XYZ file of C-alpha atoms in Angstrom:
628
model
C -1.739 -20.725 -0.698
C 0.345 -23.017 1.551
C -0.979 -26.429 0.412
C -1.870 -27.894 -2.978
C -4.200 -30.892 -2.792
C -4.155 -33.048 -5.946
C -6.960 -35.568 -6.515
C -5.857 -38.246 -9.037
C -8.888 -39.512 -10.962
C -9.524 -41.790 -13.939
C -10.756 -45.217 -14.964
C -9.399 -48.374 -13.405
C -6.053 -49.651 -14.761
C -5.014 -46.332 -16.313
C -1.895 -46.250 -14.139
C -2.897 -43.681 -11.501
C -1.217 -45.484 -8.615
C 1.844 -46.275 -10.717
C 2.293 -42.575 -11.510
C 2.215 -41.695 -7.821
C 4.580 -44.556 -6.894
C 6.964 -43.614 -9.678
C 7.017 -40.023 -8.384
C 7.752 -41.069 -4.806
C 10.247 -43.887 -5.552
C 11.763 -42.072 -8.537
C 11.672 -45.396 -10.357
C 8.972 -47.672 -11.832
C 7.846 -50.373 -9.386
C 7.421 -53.696 -11.195
C 5.841 -55.471 -8.231
C 2.084 -55.409 -7.863
C 0.942 -52.416 -5.822
C -2.323 -51.836 -4.020
C -5.168 -50.482 -6.130
C -5.602 -47.277 -4.107
C -2.575 -45.764 -2.397
C -2.811 -43.922 0.935
C -2.599 -40.138 0.922
C 0.918 -38.785 0.304
C 2.260 -35.417 1.489
C 5.325 -33.896 -0.165
C 6.975 -31.062 1.796
C 8.089 -27.830 0.102
C 11.258 -28.233 -1.903
C 13.343 -26.364 -4.438
C 11.572 -26.269 -7.777
C 8.078 -26.427 -6.297
C 6.019 -23.413 -7.360
C 5.778 -20.945 -4.462
C 7.368 -23.674 -2.229
C 4.008 -25.141 -1.274
C 3.239 -28.379 0.522
C 1.691 -30.892 -1.899
C -0.847 -33.552 -0.912
C -1.609 -36.299 -3.465
C -4.775 -38.358 -3.063
C -5.320 -41.566 -5.053
C -8.903 -42.591 -5.872
C -10.864 -45.500 -7.281
C -13.405 -45.365 -10.105
C -15.376 -48.351 -8.806
C -19.093 -47.626 -8.176
C -18.890 -48.711 -4.533
C -16.154 -46.078 -3.935
C -18.172 -43.234 -5.491
C -18.921 -41.490 -2.151
C -15.231 -41.379 -1.250
C -14.403 -40.137 -4.755
C -16.960 -37.349 -4.488
C -15.608 -36.195 -1.099
C -11.993 -36.157 -2.286
C -12.831 -34.214 -5.442
C -14.611 -31.551 -3.414
C -11.642 -31.219 -1.036
C -9.076 -30.886 -3.828
C -7.459 -27.775 -5.363
C -6.717 -29.491 -8.668
C -7.752 -32.725 -10.417
C -5.302 -34.924 -12.307
C -7.437 -36.853 -14.808
C -5.596 -39.898 -16.216
C -6.464 -41.991 -19.294
C -4.360 -44.618 -21.090
C -6.280 -46.050 -24.061
C -9.103 -45.241 -26.465
C -11.856 -46.398 -24.098
C -10.620 -44.374 -21.115
C -10.052 -41.409 -23.468
C -13.679 -41.510 -24.629
C -14.767 -41.615 -20.991
C -13.044 -38.263 -20.330
C -15.696 -36.360 -22.298
C -18.587 -38.783 -21.769
C -18.300 -39.349 -18.005
C -15.495 -37.666 -16.080
C -15.798 -34.011 -17.119
C -19.640 -33.990 -16.853
C -19.282 -35.715 -13.460
C -16.948 -32.986 -12.176
C -19.422 -30.345 -13.330
C -22.316 -32.154 -11.628
C -20.442 -31.867 -8.311
C -20.272 -28.088 -8.703
C -16.503 -27.933 -8.204
C -14.554 -25.069 -9.757
C -10.976 -26.343 -9.838
C -8.514 -26.752 -12.720
C -8.112 -30.139 -14.393
C -4.810 -31.442 -15.777
C -5.367 -34.041 -18.510
C -2.776 -36.823 -18.560
C -2.311 -39.431 -21.329
C -0.461 -42.173 -19.448
C 1.300 -45.328 -20.707
C 2.756 -43.483 -23.669
C 5.297 -46.324 -23.968
C 2.497 -48.691 -25.067
C 0.754 -46.507 -27.646
C 1.510 -46.639 -31.350
C -0.683 -43.769 -32.489
C 2.019 -41.263 -33.336
C 4.197 -38.722 -31.606
C 3.248 -36.345 -28.809
C 2.360 -33.444 -31.119
C -0.089 -35.641 -33.029
C -1.679 -36.975 -29.827
C -2.092 -33.470 -28.503
C -3.694 -32.289 -31.730
C -5.941 -35.303 -32.280
C -6.955 -36.173 -28.724
C -6.250 -33.437 -26.215
C -7.015 -30.155 -27.981
C -10.612 -31.156 -28.924
C -11.368 -32.036 -25.293
C -9.716 -28.856 -24.025
C -11.783 -26.808 -26.473
C -14.974 -28.416 -25.148
C -14.129 -28.187 -21.434
C -12.526 -24.916 -20.352
C -11.805 -26.373 -16.912
C -8.895 -28.319 -18.428
C -5.861 -26.199 -17.623
C -3.162 -28.193 -19.460
C -2.379 -31.591 -20.942
C 0.653 -33.890 -20.974
C 1.780 -37.392 -22.068
C 3.460 -39.571 -19.439
C 4.843 -43.029 -18.865
C 5.295 -44.370 -15.355
C 7.281 -47.353 -16.697
C 9.823 -45.157 -18.492
C 9.584 -42.426 -15.854
C 8.693 -39.996 -18.638
C 7.174 -36.657 -17.551
C 6.232 -38.069 -14.131
C 7.657 -35.141 -12.174
C 6.366 -32.757 -14.819
C 2.732 -33.862 -14.582
C 2.600 -33.170 -10.834
C 4.468 -29.916 -11.367
C 1.708 -28.924 -13.827
C -0.868 -29.725 -11.149
C 0.937 -27.520 -8.650
C 1.288 -24.735 -11.185
C -2.411 -24.941 -12.104
C -3.150 -23.908 -8.505
C -0.303 -21.520 -7.752
C -0.267 -19.911 -11.213
C -3.741 -20.479 -12.714
C -4.296 -19.582 -16.354
C -8.089 -19.129 -16.054
C -8.060 -15.646 -14.459
C -5.544 -14.410 -17.040
C -6.355 -15.796 -20.466
C -9.515 -16.550 -22.423
C -8.454 -19.477 -24.613
C -11.686 -19.320 -26.612
C -11.163 -15.677 -27.563
C -7.388 -15.962 -27.614
C -6.948 -12.789 -25.523
C -5.993 -11.737 -22.028
C -9.027 -11.194 -19.836
C -10.116 -7.601 -19.022
C -9.137 -7.845 -15.344
C -5.651 -9.041 -16.292
C -5.294 -6.248 -18.854
C -6.378 -3.669 -16.263
C -3.813 -4.953 -13.739
C -1.016 -5.004 -16.340
C -1.946 -1.496 -17.517
C -1.535 -0.257 -13.946
C 1.837 -2.009 -13.670
C 2.947 -0.391 -16.933
C 1.905 3.006 -15.555
C 3.912 2.512 -12.363
C 7.011 1.352 -14.260
C 6.851 4.267 -16.729
C 8.666 6.545 -14.310
C 8.924 9.513 -16.690
C 5.333 9.097 -17.919
C 6.294 9.380 -21.596
C 4.105 6.424 -22.603
C 7.020 4.016 -23.198
C 9.244 1.810 -21.097
C 12.774 2.775 -22.137
C 15.729 0.415 -21.706
C 16.502 1.611 -18.174
C 12.872 1.269 -17.103
C 12.830 -2.269 -18.548
C 15.991 -3.107 -16.592
C 14.384 -1.747 -13.402
C 11.217 -3.734 -14.138
C 13.234 -6.936 -14.607
C 15.173 -6.375 -11.372
C 12.014 -5.690 -9.360
C 10.019 -8.661 -10.663
C 12.664 -11.331 -11.266
C 15.587 -10.083 -9.154
C 18.112 -10.589 -11.937
C 19.498 -8.354 -14.697
C 18.061 -8.193 -18.204
C 20.715 -8.886 -20.821
C 20.910 -6.833 -24.003
C 20.144 -9.948 -26.080
C 17.031 -10.724 -24.019
C 15.800 -7.155 -24.392
C 16.370 -7.267 -28.153
C 14.459 -10.559 -28.359
C 11.563 -9.071 -26.409
C 11.405 -6.089 -28.765
C 11.629 -8.414 -31.779
C 8.723 -10.540 -30.512
C 6.596 -7.435 -30.003
C 7.465 -5.959 -33.399
C 6.371 -9.208 -35.127
C 2.839 -8.952 -33.741
C -0.040 -8.229 -36.172
C -0.611 -4.824 -34.583
C 3.109 -4.143 -34.381
C 4.304 -1.445 -31.973
C 7.184 0.884 -32.680
C 9.876 -0.238 -30.215
C 12.494 2.303 -31.282
C 11.768 4.590 -28.305
C 10.863 1.751 -25.969
C 7.962 -0.614 -25.306
C 4.611 1.160 -25.276
C 1.519 0.065 -23.354
C 0.100 -1.924 -26.283
C 3.406 -3.728 -26.733
C 3.627 -4.495 -22.997
C 0.174 -6.101 -23.047
C 1.065 -8.079 -26.187
C 4.258 -9.352 -24.533
C 2.228 -10.786 -21.655
C -0.252 -12.266 -24.133
C 2.682 -14.116 -25.745
C 3.627 -15.480 -22.301
C 0.063 -16.795 -21.829
C -0.102 -18.346 -25.305
C 3.198 -20.171 -24.762
C 2.117 -21.596 -21.410
C 4.424 -19.268 -19.471
C 1.614 -17.805 -17.406
C 3.712 -18.238 -14.256
C 5.780 -15.333 -15.613
C 2.678 -13.132 -15.619
C 1.834 -14.238 -12.082
C 5.344 -13.394 -10.858
C 4.852 -9.877 -12.249
C 1.369 -9.512 -10.762
C 2.376 -10.773 -7.318
C 5.403 -8.485 -7.172
C 2.881 -5.680 -7.521
C 0.696 -7.125 -4.719
C -2.107 -8.693 -6.775
C -4.144 -11.626 -5.457
C -5.353 -14.658 -7.420
C -8.588 -12.757 -8.115
C -6.510 -9.923 -9.656
C -7.407 -7.452 -6.944
C -4.787 -5.709 -4.834
C -4.112 -7.345 -1.473
C -6.123 -5.858 1.351
C -3.019 -5.842 3.568
C -1.272 -3.749 0.895
C -4.100 -1.227 0.520
C -4.927 -1.110 4.233
C -1.824 -1.869 6.309
C -2.067 -1.878 10.080
C -1.858 1.713 11.281
C -3.188 2.469 14.761
C -3.559 6.025 16.014
C -3.532 6.467 19.813
C -6.202 8.516 21.533
C -5.723 12.292 21.241
C -3.178 11.796 18.443
C -3.565 12.372 14.724
C -1.917 11.260 11.482
C 0.126 13.514 9.225
C 2.283 13.060 6.154
C 5.937 12.397 6.906
C 8.703 14.131 4.905
C 8.796 11.057 2.630
C 5.040 11.361 2.072
C 5.250 15.065 1.187
C 8.188 14.377 -1.131
C 6.200 11.684 -2.949
C 3.209 13.955 -3.562
C 5.446 16.850 -4.650
C 7.204 14.606 -7.191
C 3.852 13.283 -8.394
C 2.517 16.808 -8.932
C 5.606 17.939 -10.850
C 5.599 14.782 -12.996
C 2.015 15.267 -14.184
C 2.087 19.043 -14.592
C 2.950 18.497 -18.242
C 2.365 22.121 -19.340
C 4.366 23.489 -16.383
C 1.684 26.073 -15.584
C 1.839 25.379 -11.835
C -1.554 23.675 -11.772
C -3.124 20.307 -12.566
C -5.961 20.597 -15.077
C -8.696 17.980 -15.484
C -6.805 15.873 -18.038
C -3.638 15.921 -15.930
C -5.616 14.874 -12.847
C -7.266 12.061 -14.827
C -3.829 10.837 -15.950
C -2.478 11.029 -12.398
C -5.382 9.022 -10.942
C -5.360 6.467 -13.810
C -4.040 3.564 -11.637
C -6.623 4.243 -8.902
C -10.409 3.822 -8.653
C -10.644 7.588 -9.233
C -10.446 10.538 -6.890
C -11.046 9.595 -3.227
C -14.731 9.704 -2.192
C -13.731 12.098 0.600
C -12.530 14.577 -2.041
C -15.867 14.408 -3.823
C -17.650 15.007 -0.510
C -15.565 18.146 0.089
C -16.184 19.421 -3.473
C -12.561 19.121 -4.565
C -10.852 21.171 -5.958
C -12.935 24.056 -4.555
C -11.841 22.938 -1.062
C -8.284 24.123 -1.550
C -6.025 26.587 -3.384
C -6.413 26.965 -7.154
C -4.835 29.241 -9.717
C -6.689 31.780 -11.870
C -7.645 29.065 -14.357
C -9.276 27.050 -11.557
C -6.580 24.338 -11.502
C -5.200 23.026 -8.222
C -1.757 24.398 -7.358
C 1.089 22.568 -5.628
C 0.217 24.408 -2.418
C -3.400 23.282 -2.726
C -2.371 19.741 -3.692
C -0.279 19.305 -0.556
C -2.948 20.965 1.588
C -5.606 18.590 0.240
C -3.513 15.509 1.032
C -2.670 16.934 4.470
C -6.384 17.271 5.201
C -7.123 13.800 3.794
C -4.460 12.251 6.027
C -5.800 14.117 9.064
C -9.435 13.117 8.456
C -8.977 9.660 6.893
C -5.434 8.236 7.074
C -6.670 4.928 5.641
C -7.649 6.769 2.450
C -4.166 8.243 2.102
C -2.559 4.847 2.722
C -4.662 3.138 0.063
C -3.934 5.853 -2.512
C -0.224 5.747 -1.732
C -0.453 2.049 -2.629
C -2.447 2.687 -5.797
C -0.073 5.436 -6.949
C 3.079 3.383 -6.411
C 4.720 4.835 -3.297
C 7.908 2.929 -2.510
C 9.556 3.282 0.877
C 13.239 4.167 0.859
C 14.003 1.177 3.096
C 12.960 -1.294 0.392
C 9.865 -3.441 -0.209
C 9.656 -4.570 3.414
C 8.721 -1.064 4.518
C 5.081 -0.386 3.762
C 3.221 2.761 2.802
C 2.949 3.609 6.511
C 6.433 5.157 6.295
C 4.781 8.013 4.348
C 2.763 8.891 7.470
C 3.630 9.808 11.017
C 1.664 9.949 14.253
C 1.650 13.122 16.318
C 2.203 13.172 20.053
C -1.045 12.906 22.042
C -2.758 16.272 22.323
C -3.742 17.172 25.889
C -5.861 20.271 26.202
C -4.226 21.631 29.338
C -4.863 25.232 30.182
C -1.306 25.937 31.209
C 1.023 27.135 28.446
C 2.238 24.530 25.986
C 2.427 24.121 22.223
C 0.689 21.221 20.492
C 3.154 19.346 18.286
C 1.112 18.909 15.147
C 1.233 20.484 11.711
C -2.411 19.982 10.690
C -5.192 21.496 12.804
C -8.975 21.637 12.474
C -11.091 24.683 13.278
C -14.904 24.707 13.299
C -16.325 28.036 12.129
C -19.597 28.637 13.999
C -22.011 31.512 13.670
C -25.495 32.636 12.654
C -26.682 32.293 9.047
C -25.390 35.121 6.810
C -22.719 36.063 9.362
C -20.043 35.715 6.654
C -18.653 32.222 7.278
C -18.599 31.185 3.608
C -16.918 34.434 2.597
C -14.331 33.812 5.305
C -13.554 30.382 3.796
C -13.339 31.957 0.327
C -10.875 34.559 1.604
C -8.841 31.764 3.214
C -8.442 30.234 -0.259
C -7.597 33.594 -1.858
C -10.934 33.748 -3.700
C -12.419 37.144 -4.642
C -15.262 38.457 -2.492
C -18.758 37.678 -3.807
C -21.556 39.815 -2.364
C -24.273 37.365 -3.449
C -25.529 35.426 -0.414
C -25.736 31.640 -0.817
C -26.828 29.783 2.320
C -24.655 26.761 3.269
C -26.740 23.612 3.440
C -24.034 20.944 3.685
C -20.821 21.239 5.688
C -18.088 22.972 3.730
C -14.343 22.597 4.193
C -11.368 24.720 3.179
C -7.699 23.885 3.743
C -4.596 25.965 3.176
C -1.118 26.423 4.579
C -0.451 29.156 7.141
C 2.944 30.541 8.112
C 3.217 30.850 11.890
C 5.404 33.224 13.826
C 9.012 32.134 13.443
C 8.481 30.886 9.895
C 7.033 27.454 10.734
C 4.269 26.289 8.406
C 1.123 24.428 9.360
C -2.034 23.386 7.531
C -5.267 24.874 8.828
C -8.607 23.225 8.051
C -11.620 25.523 8.350
C -15.021 23.828 8.384
C -18.443 25.471 8.493
C -21.094 23.001 9.525
C -24.156 24.221 7.612
C -27.475 22.709 8.652
C -25.664 19.856 10.395
C -24.273 22.232 13.023
C -26.363 20.845 15.910
C -25.789 17.209 14.957
C -22.020 17.679 14.739
C -21.759 19.604 18.003
C -23.670 16.825 19.772
C -21.142 14.281 18.499
C -18.347 14.025 21.050
C -16.030 12.254 18.602
C -16.352 15.204 16.211
C -15.517 17.626 19.023
C -12.532 15.521 20.082
C -11.121 15.851 16.573
C -11.496 19.640 16.643
C -8.564 21.830 17.725
C -10.302 25.212 17.851
C -13.680 26.921 17.642
C -13.971 30.186 15.715
C -17.160 31.977 16.820
C -18.210 34.460 14.153
C -20.924 37.090 14.046
C -21.935 39.896 11.722
C -21.024 43.136 13.515
C -23.580 45.001 11.362
C -26.484 42.656 12.189
C -27.996 43.233 15.667
C -29.311 39.634 15.894
C -26.101 37.855 14.926
C -24.211 37.572 18.237
C -27.149 36.028 20.113
C -26.665 32.853 18.060
C -23.244 32.367 19.697
C -24.691 32.858 23.180
C -27.437 30.358 22.394
C -24.935 27.806 21.052
C -22.777 27.938 24.153
C -25.840 27.514 26.377
C -27.153 24.555 24.360
C -23.760 22.858 24.081
C -21.815 23.452 27.316
C -19.186 20.951 26.128
C -17.888 23.699 23.833
C -16.258 25.236 26.928
C -13.731 22.392 26.761
C -12.364 23.712 23.457
C -10.134 26.728 22.860
C -11.982 29.495 21.036
C -11.514 32.738 19.137
C -14.329 35.306 18.798
C -14.470 37.141 15.491
C -16.607 40.095 14.386
C -16.975 39.857 10.603
C -18.049 42.554 8.125
C -16.098 45.207 10.061
C -16.060 47.333 6.901
C -19.773 48.029 7.493
C -21.356 50.161 10.214
C -21.122 48.523 13.597
C -24.441 48.076 15.426
C -25.501 47.261 18.984
C -26.235 43.570 19.442
C -29.611 42.455 20.820
C -28.039 40.391 23.548
C -27.921 40.547 27.336
C -24.242 41.454 27.061
C -22.412 43.088 24.223
C -19.636 40.976 22.635
C -16.815 42.804 24.448
C -18.556 42.439 27.810
C -19.398 38.810 27.108
C -15.804 37.821 26.306
C -14.467 39.873 29.219
C -16.710 37.923 31.589
C -15.058 34.770 30.277
C -11.550 36.188 30.744
C -11.172 35.924 26.978
C -9.741 38.353 24.441
C -12.209 40.748 22.839
C -13.582 39.790 19.416
C -11.292 40.454 16.480
C -12.906 42.909 14.061
C -12.087 41.888 10.482
C -13.450 42.081 6.969
C -12.809 39.717 4.104
C -12.408 42.788 1.888
C -9.376 43.941 3.884
C -5.863 42.766 3.033
C -5.248 42.193 6.730
C -7.702 39.250 6.763
C -4.705 36.908 6.463
C -3.669 37.900 9.992
C -6.858 36.271 11.299
C -5.839 32.908 9.841
C -2.425 33.187 11.482
C -4.182 33.956 14.783
C -6.436 30.914 14.385
C -3.487 28.629 13.582
C -1.486 30.002 16.532
C -4.436 29.443 18.874
C -4.940 25.878 17.616
C -1.276 24.992 18.150
C -1.028 26.888 21.459
C -4.470 26.316 23.000
C -3.788 27.915 26.382
C -4.041 31.332 24.717
C -7.640 30.701 23.632
C -9.253 28.716 26.418
C -12.468 29.973 28.027
C -11.425 30.416 31.674
C -14.258 30.078 34.119
C -12.049 30.597 37.168
C -8.505 31.477 38.125
C -6.244 28.486 37.859
C -3.671 27.610 40.517
C -0.183 28.677 39.533
C 2.044 26.031 38.034
C 4.789 25.430 40.654
C 6.426 22.538 38.815
C 9.451 24.665 37.875
C 9.911 25.840 41.463
C 9.822 22.240 42.766
C 12.415 21.151 40.209
C 14.694 24.082 41.116
C 14.432 23.350 44.879
C 15.196 19.675 44.268
C 18.286 20.519 42.227
C 19.515 22.954 44.906
C 19.075 20.330 47.631
C 21.037 17.758 45.646
C 23.865 20.242 45.099
C 24.054 21.064 48.868
C 24.158 17.357 49.812
C 26.957 16.723 47.307
C 28.944 19.694 48.672
C 28.608 18.429 52.270
C 29.765 14.930 51.272
C 32.822 16.325 49.466
C 33.690 18.550 52.501
C 33.439 15.596 54.900
C 35.641 13.412 52.673
C 38.261 16.186 52.503
C 38.174 16.679 56.298
C 38.593 12.941 56.984
C 41.559 12.654 54.638
C 43.304 15.516 56.465
């Protein structure tokens, strides 16, 4: 918020205008001043919360000025309600607070007992207890209370500072004064902050983690005495925490409750805002969804910093060191998030990636899953990097986008050329029962299951593949199920695809005709590189009921013959390498309808270089001749 608008209300002759004048002049004005002062704007200055601009509006309580009063109250961010004697005090509960409610405004109210130099009814503590606390208990809109004197310039600056703080650091979202507890949303936010600061995930903030927390939030060191005082305050609580090993989650929440009870709620807000929380205690949208534009024909991938973050996260939460994350470890890891990404649930995680014998996701599968998530939905990865506490190495100014990178635009040219991307998508097409699901199972190192289960919904599998030369890439295999036609009609879906894998059952005579039919119905598939694969090669090969047999069909397209493989063979892994190589080097798998003109670019470059060299030689010869 850049501006705080304070509406000063109260009965006539309570000293509203004198308070404002005393603030501006920094001294009490003895001369008679006008009954309603013009609007005053105070620019940001040192000591102002959040360095906001403050606008102070004086008002009149006269009946004929009621329309103006109503308009100003509705435009304000905070109301300063002033009383100065018993009559105006009684009017606070009988008229002013009900009047504010009748206008439907939801802004904090600061209650001010002015002209304290004239009263003889005891000290400040007694006035607060006898007058202010009963009204505050009845009207929860009242944020704070204070005694002032414009004549003695007592608490004049402080009362307007309270008004500013009521807007910039409101207590209402944090603390329920009736219950005497922090509100659930505040507790949830602070629990997440505790989680992110507990770097070793041992359930306690040790001394070093507390020092790091202090430096991040308040940008100054935490002295040993201050830390001891914090631990002492926590240990004195009714439900005392053991602070010997550090401050646990319960103690951390109690510490912030103490801040709220003592009126130091700005401390809580400093903590919350350092961790990107808004006034409604939700994370900033710009933090969860930073600007990240992907050019046409490009894709998003994790950068080395992104992979390093997810590796460290996996190792931190693999508490039993079995090389896999079980359900409880995954729940602990996703504790500061809304849960596993919806995209993961759609792809039946963790069955979409590599798991160990116990069914727990491995590090290889964990990285593959995030690689696929970034490829399909980079915004999801960015939001979860924010939830999970990714911090860029360049400091807080660098956002979560440094964990991602954008690949060079992919141009499907038929001449040789490697696509510079490490995550590729391959659609697996074929007739029902051709073996597509078993192929995906084999890709994830699952044992072969002879029981046929038809695929209704699209199914995805992702794993890493080592290419020739030792380079690693992530290959996403997707069978489309009953949505095959709908997806192939969607040009955006085809644009995202790097390769088509046509599969057929070499032992089923009616299997290959489905591929022929697909290519006739969707001629746009010719624009994609493709690999033809004959599955179930361990069974007897049969003649296909098709106009052309598979070998003849691919030969007519100037394509390689179908690869004969079986998921029961150990050599099935070579197919996945072939698919990944074809996706990253598409010229090797393009359907070629006609001979392409030779690429003479290299010849033209060589001729140009030769010509330049001859011209230079002639110029040097002439210069030498002239000098002689």
